[in-house]
mmCIF file of C-alpha atoms in Angstrom:
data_model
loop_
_atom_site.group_PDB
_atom_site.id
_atom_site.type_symbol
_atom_site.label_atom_id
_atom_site.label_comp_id
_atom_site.label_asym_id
_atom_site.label_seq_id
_atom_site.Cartn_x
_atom_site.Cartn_y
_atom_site.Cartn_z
ATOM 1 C CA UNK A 17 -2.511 0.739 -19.558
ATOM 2 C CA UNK A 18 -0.324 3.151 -21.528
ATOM 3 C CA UNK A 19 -2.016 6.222 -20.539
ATOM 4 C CA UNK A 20 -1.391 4.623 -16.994
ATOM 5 C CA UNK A 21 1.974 4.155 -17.356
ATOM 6 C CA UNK A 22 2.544 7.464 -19.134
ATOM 7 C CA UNK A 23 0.605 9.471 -15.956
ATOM 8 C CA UNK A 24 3.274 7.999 -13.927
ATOM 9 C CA UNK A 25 6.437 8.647 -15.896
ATOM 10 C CA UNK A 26 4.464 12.633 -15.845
ATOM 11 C CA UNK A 27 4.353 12.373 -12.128
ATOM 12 C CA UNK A 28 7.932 11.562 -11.922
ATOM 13 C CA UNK A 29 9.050 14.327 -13.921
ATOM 14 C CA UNK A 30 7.271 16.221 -12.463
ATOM 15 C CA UNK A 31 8.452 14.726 -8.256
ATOM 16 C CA UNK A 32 11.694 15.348 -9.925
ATOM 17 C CA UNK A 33 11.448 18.532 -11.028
ATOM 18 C CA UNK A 34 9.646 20.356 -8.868
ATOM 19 C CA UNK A 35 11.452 21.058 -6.376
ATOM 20 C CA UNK A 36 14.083 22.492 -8.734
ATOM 21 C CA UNK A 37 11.568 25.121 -9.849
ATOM 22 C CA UNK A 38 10.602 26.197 -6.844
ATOM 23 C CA UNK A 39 14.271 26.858 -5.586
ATOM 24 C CA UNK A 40 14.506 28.728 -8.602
ATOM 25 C CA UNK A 41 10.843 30.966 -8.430
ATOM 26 C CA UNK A 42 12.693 31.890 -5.072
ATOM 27 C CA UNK A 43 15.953 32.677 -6.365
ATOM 28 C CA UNK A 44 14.050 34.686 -9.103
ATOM 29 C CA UNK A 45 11.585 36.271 -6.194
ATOM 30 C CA UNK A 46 15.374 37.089 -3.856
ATOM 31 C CA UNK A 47 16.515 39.140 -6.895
ATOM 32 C CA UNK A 48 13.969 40.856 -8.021
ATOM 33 C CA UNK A 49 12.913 41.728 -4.104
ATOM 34 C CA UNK A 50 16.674 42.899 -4.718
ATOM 35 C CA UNK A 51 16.459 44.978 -7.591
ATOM 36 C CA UNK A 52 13.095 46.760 -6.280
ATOM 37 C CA UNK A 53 14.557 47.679 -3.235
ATOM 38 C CA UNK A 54 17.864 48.753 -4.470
ATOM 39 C CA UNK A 55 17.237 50.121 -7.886
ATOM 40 C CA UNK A 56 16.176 54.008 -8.700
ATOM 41 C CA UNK A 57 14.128 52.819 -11.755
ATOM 42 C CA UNK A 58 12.530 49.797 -10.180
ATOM 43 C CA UNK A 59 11.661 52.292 -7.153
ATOM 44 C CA UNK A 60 9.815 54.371 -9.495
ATOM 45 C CA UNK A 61 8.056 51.796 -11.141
ATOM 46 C CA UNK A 62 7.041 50.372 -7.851
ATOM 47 C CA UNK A 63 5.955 53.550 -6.567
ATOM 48 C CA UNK A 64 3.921 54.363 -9.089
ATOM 49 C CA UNK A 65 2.627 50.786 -10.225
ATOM 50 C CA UNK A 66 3.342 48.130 -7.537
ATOM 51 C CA UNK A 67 2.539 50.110 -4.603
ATOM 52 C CA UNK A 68 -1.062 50.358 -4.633
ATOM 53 C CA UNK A 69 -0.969 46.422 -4.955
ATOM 54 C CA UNK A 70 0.779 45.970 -1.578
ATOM 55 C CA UNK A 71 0.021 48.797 0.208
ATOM 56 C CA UNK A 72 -2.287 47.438 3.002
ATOM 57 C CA UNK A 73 -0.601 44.020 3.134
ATOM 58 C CA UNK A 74 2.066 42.948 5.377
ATOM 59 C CA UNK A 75 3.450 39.955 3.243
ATOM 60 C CA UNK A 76 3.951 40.422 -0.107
ATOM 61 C CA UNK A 77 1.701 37.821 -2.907
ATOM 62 C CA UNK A 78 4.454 36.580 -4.204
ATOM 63 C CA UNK A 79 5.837 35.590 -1.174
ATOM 64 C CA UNK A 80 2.876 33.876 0.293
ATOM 65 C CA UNK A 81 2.689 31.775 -2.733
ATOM 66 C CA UNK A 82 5.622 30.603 -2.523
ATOM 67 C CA UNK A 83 5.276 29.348 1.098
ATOM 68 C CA UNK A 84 2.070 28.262 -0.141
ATOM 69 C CA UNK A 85 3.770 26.116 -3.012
ATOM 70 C CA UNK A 86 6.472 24.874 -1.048
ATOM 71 C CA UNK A 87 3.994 23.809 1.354
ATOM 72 C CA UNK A 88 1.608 21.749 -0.727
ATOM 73 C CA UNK A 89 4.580 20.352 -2.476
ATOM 74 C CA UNK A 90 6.237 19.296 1.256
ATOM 75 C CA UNK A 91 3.003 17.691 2.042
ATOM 76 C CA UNK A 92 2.424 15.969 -1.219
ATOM 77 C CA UNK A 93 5.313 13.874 -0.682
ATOM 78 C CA UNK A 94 4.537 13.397 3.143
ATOM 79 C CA UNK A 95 0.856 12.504 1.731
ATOM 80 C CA UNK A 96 2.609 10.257 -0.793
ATOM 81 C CA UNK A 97 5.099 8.597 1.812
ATOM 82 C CA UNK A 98 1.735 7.684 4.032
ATOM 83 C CA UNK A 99 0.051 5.895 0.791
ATOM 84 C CA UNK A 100 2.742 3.921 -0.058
ATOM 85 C CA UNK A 101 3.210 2.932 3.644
ATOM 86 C CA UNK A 102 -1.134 2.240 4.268
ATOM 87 C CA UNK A 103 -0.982 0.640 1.055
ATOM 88 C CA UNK A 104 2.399 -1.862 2.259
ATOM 89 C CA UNK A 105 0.652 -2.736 5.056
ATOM 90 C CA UNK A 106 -2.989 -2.932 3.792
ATOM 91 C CA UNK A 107 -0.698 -5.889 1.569
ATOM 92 C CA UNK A 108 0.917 -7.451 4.511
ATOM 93 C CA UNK A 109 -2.420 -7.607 6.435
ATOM 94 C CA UNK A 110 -4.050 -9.170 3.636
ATOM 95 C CA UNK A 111 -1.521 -11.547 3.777
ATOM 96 C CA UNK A 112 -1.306 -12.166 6.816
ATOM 97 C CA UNK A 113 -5.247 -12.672 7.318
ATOM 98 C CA UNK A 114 -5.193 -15.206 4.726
ATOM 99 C CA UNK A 115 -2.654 -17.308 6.685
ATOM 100 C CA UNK A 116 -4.542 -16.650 9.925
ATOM 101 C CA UNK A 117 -7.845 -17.836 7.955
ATOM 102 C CA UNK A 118 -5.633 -20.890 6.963
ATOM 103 C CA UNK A 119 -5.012 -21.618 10.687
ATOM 104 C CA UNK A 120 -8.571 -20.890 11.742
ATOM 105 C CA UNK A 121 -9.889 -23.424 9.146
ATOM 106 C CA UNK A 122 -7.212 -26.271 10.474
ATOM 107 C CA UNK A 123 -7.553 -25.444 14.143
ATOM 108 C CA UNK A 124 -11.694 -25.631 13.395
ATOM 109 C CA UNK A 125 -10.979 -29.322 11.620
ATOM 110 C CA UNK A 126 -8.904 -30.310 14.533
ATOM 111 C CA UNK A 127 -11.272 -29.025 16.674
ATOM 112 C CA UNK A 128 -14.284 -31.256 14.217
ATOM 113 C CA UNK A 129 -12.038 -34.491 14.619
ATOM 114 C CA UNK A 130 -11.367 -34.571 18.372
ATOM 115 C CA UNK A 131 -15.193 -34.033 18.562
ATOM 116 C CA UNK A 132 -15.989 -36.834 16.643
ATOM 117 C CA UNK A 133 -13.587 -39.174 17.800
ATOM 118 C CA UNK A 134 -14.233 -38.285 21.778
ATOM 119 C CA UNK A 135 -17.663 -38.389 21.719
ATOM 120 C CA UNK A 136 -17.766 -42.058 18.820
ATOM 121 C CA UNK A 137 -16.566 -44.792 21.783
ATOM 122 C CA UNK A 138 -15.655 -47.658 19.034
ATOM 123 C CA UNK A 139 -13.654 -44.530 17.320
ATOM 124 C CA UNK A 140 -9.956 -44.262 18.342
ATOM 125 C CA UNK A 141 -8.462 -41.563 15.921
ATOM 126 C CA UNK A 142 -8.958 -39.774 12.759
ATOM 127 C CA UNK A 143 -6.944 -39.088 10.118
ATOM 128 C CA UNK A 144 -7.010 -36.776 6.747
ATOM 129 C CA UNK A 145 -4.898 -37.714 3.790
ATOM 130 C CA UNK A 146 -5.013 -36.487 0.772
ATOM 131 C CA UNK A 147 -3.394 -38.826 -2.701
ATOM 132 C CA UNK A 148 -2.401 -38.094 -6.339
ATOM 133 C CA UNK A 149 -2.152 -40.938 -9.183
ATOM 134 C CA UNK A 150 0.620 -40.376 -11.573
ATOM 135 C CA UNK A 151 0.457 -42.560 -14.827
ATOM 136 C CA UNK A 152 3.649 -44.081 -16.420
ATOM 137 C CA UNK A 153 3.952 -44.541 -19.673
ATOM 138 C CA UNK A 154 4.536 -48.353 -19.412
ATOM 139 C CA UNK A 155 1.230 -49.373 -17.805
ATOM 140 C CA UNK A 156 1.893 -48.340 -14.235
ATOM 141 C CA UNK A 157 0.323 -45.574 -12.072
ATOM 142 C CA UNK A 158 2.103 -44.465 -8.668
ATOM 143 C CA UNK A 159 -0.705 -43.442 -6.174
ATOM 144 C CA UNK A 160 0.990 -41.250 -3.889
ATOM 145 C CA UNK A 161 -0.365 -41.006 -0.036
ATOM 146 C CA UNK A 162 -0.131 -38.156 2.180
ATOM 147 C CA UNK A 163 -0.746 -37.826 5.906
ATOM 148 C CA UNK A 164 -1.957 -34.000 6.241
ATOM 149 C CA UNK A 165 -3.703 -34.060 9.899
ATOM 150 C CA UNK A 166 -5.042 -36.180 12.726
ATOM 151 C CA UNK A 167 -6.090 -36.747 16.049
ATOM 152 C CA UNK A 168 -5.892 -39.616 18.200
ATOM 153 C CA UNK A 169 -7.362 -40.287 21.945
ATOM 154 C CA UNK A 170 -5.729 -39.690 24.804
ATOM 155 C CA UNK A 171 -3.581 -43.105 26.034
ATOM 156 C CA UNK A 172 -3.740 -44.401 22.660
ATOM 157 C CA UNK A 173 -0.646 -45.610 20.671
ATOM 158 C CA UNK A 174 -0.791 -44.747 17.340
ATOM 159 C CA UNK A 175 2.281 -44.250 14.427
ATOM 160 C CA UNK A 176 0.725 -41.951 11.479
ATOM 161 C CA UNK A 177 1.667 -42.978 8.254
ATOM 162 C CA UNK A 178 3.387 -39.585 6.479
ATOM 163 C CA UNK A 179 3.784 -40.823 3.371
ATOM 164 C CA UNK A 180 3.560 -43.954 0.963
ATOM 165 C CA UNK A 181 3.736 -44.824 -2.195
ATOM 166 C CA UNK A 182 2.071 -47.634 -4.137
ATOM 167 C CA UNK A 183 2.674 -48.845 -7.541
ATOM 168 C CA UNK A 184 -0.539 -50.370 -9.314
ATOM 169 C CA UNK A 185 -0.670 -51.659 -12.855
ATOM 170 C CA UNK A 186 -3.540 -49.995 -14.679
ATOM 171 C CA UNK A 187 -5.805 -52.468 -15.369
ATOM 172 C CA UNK A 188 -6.438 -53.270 -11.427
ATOM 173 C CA UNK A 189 -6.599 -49.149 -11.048
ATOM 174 C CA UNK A 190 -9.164 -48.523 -13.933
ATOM 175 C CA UNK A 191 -11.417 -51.715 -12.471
ATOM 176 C CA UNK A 192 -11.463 -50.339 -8.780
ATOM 177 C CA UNK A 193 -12.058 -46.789 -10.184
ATOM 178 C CA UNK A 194 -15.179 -48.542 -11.864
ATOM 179 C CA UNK A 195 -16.503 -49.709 -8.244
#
């Protein structure tokens, strides 16, 4: 995890700084492009050293890698930006799949409960509720009951209970648990 962390402070020093070196290689390359051409003892020394190194080629080295630097380092970033954008929407897709498989999984309940209750005559509606049992500390539990879906048939009248609460001393809780 530290040599994680420590790759990434690297990689910002190194976002931050390298744009600053590459201004300055360029700077460096302007002068001394300057000095060559304008100088009597850099024209000797490129006449007699540097020449035969650029003599058939139109664009000097130096010069092509520096567009070849500032290119890869342009790109990087635009590379960079795309990841960070693929990876905040891989995220938000994720998330948004696992709500839609929420929905899927109610809408294919709903869908398993009007089933069952149109095709069961003697059946009128269904409905799913889901309790807790809290314990007191002076012998009484609190069963909590919560109405979380249902359907009913059509022309039916029917209020859904959304939520009740019943206090039970527990005695009578730990003798129905028993049954």
């Amino acid at each position: 995890m530290a040599i994680m962390k420590l790759s990434k402070n690297w990689k910002k020093v190194i976002d931050r700084w390298k744009y600053f070196v590459l201004i300055v290689s360029f700077l460096l390359i302007f002068f001394i492009d300057n000095w060559v051409e304008h100088s009597d003892i850099s024209k000797s020394f490129y006449d007699n050293v540097l020449f035969y190194l650029f003599d058939y080629i139109q664009l000097p080295v130096v010069y092509s890698l520096l567009i070849v630097m500032l290119l890869v380092a342009f790109y990087t970033d635009i590379i960079r930006q795309k990841e960070d954008d693929i990876n905040s929407q891989a995220a938000s897709m994720i998330k948004i799949n696992s709500e839609l498989a929420t929905l899927k999984a109610r809408s294919n309940f709903l869908s398993a409960m009007s089933s069952f209750t149109n095709s069961q005559p003697s059946v009128y509606a269904v409905q799913l509720y889901k309790f807790s049992i809290r314990h007191h500390l002076n012998n009484i539990s609190k069963i909590k009951v919560e109405h979380l879906d249902g359907y009913v048939k059509e022309e039916i009248n029917l209020n859904a209970l959304l939520q009740l609460y019943f206090v039970v001393d527990k005695k009578y809780l730990k003798i129905f648990s028993m049954h």
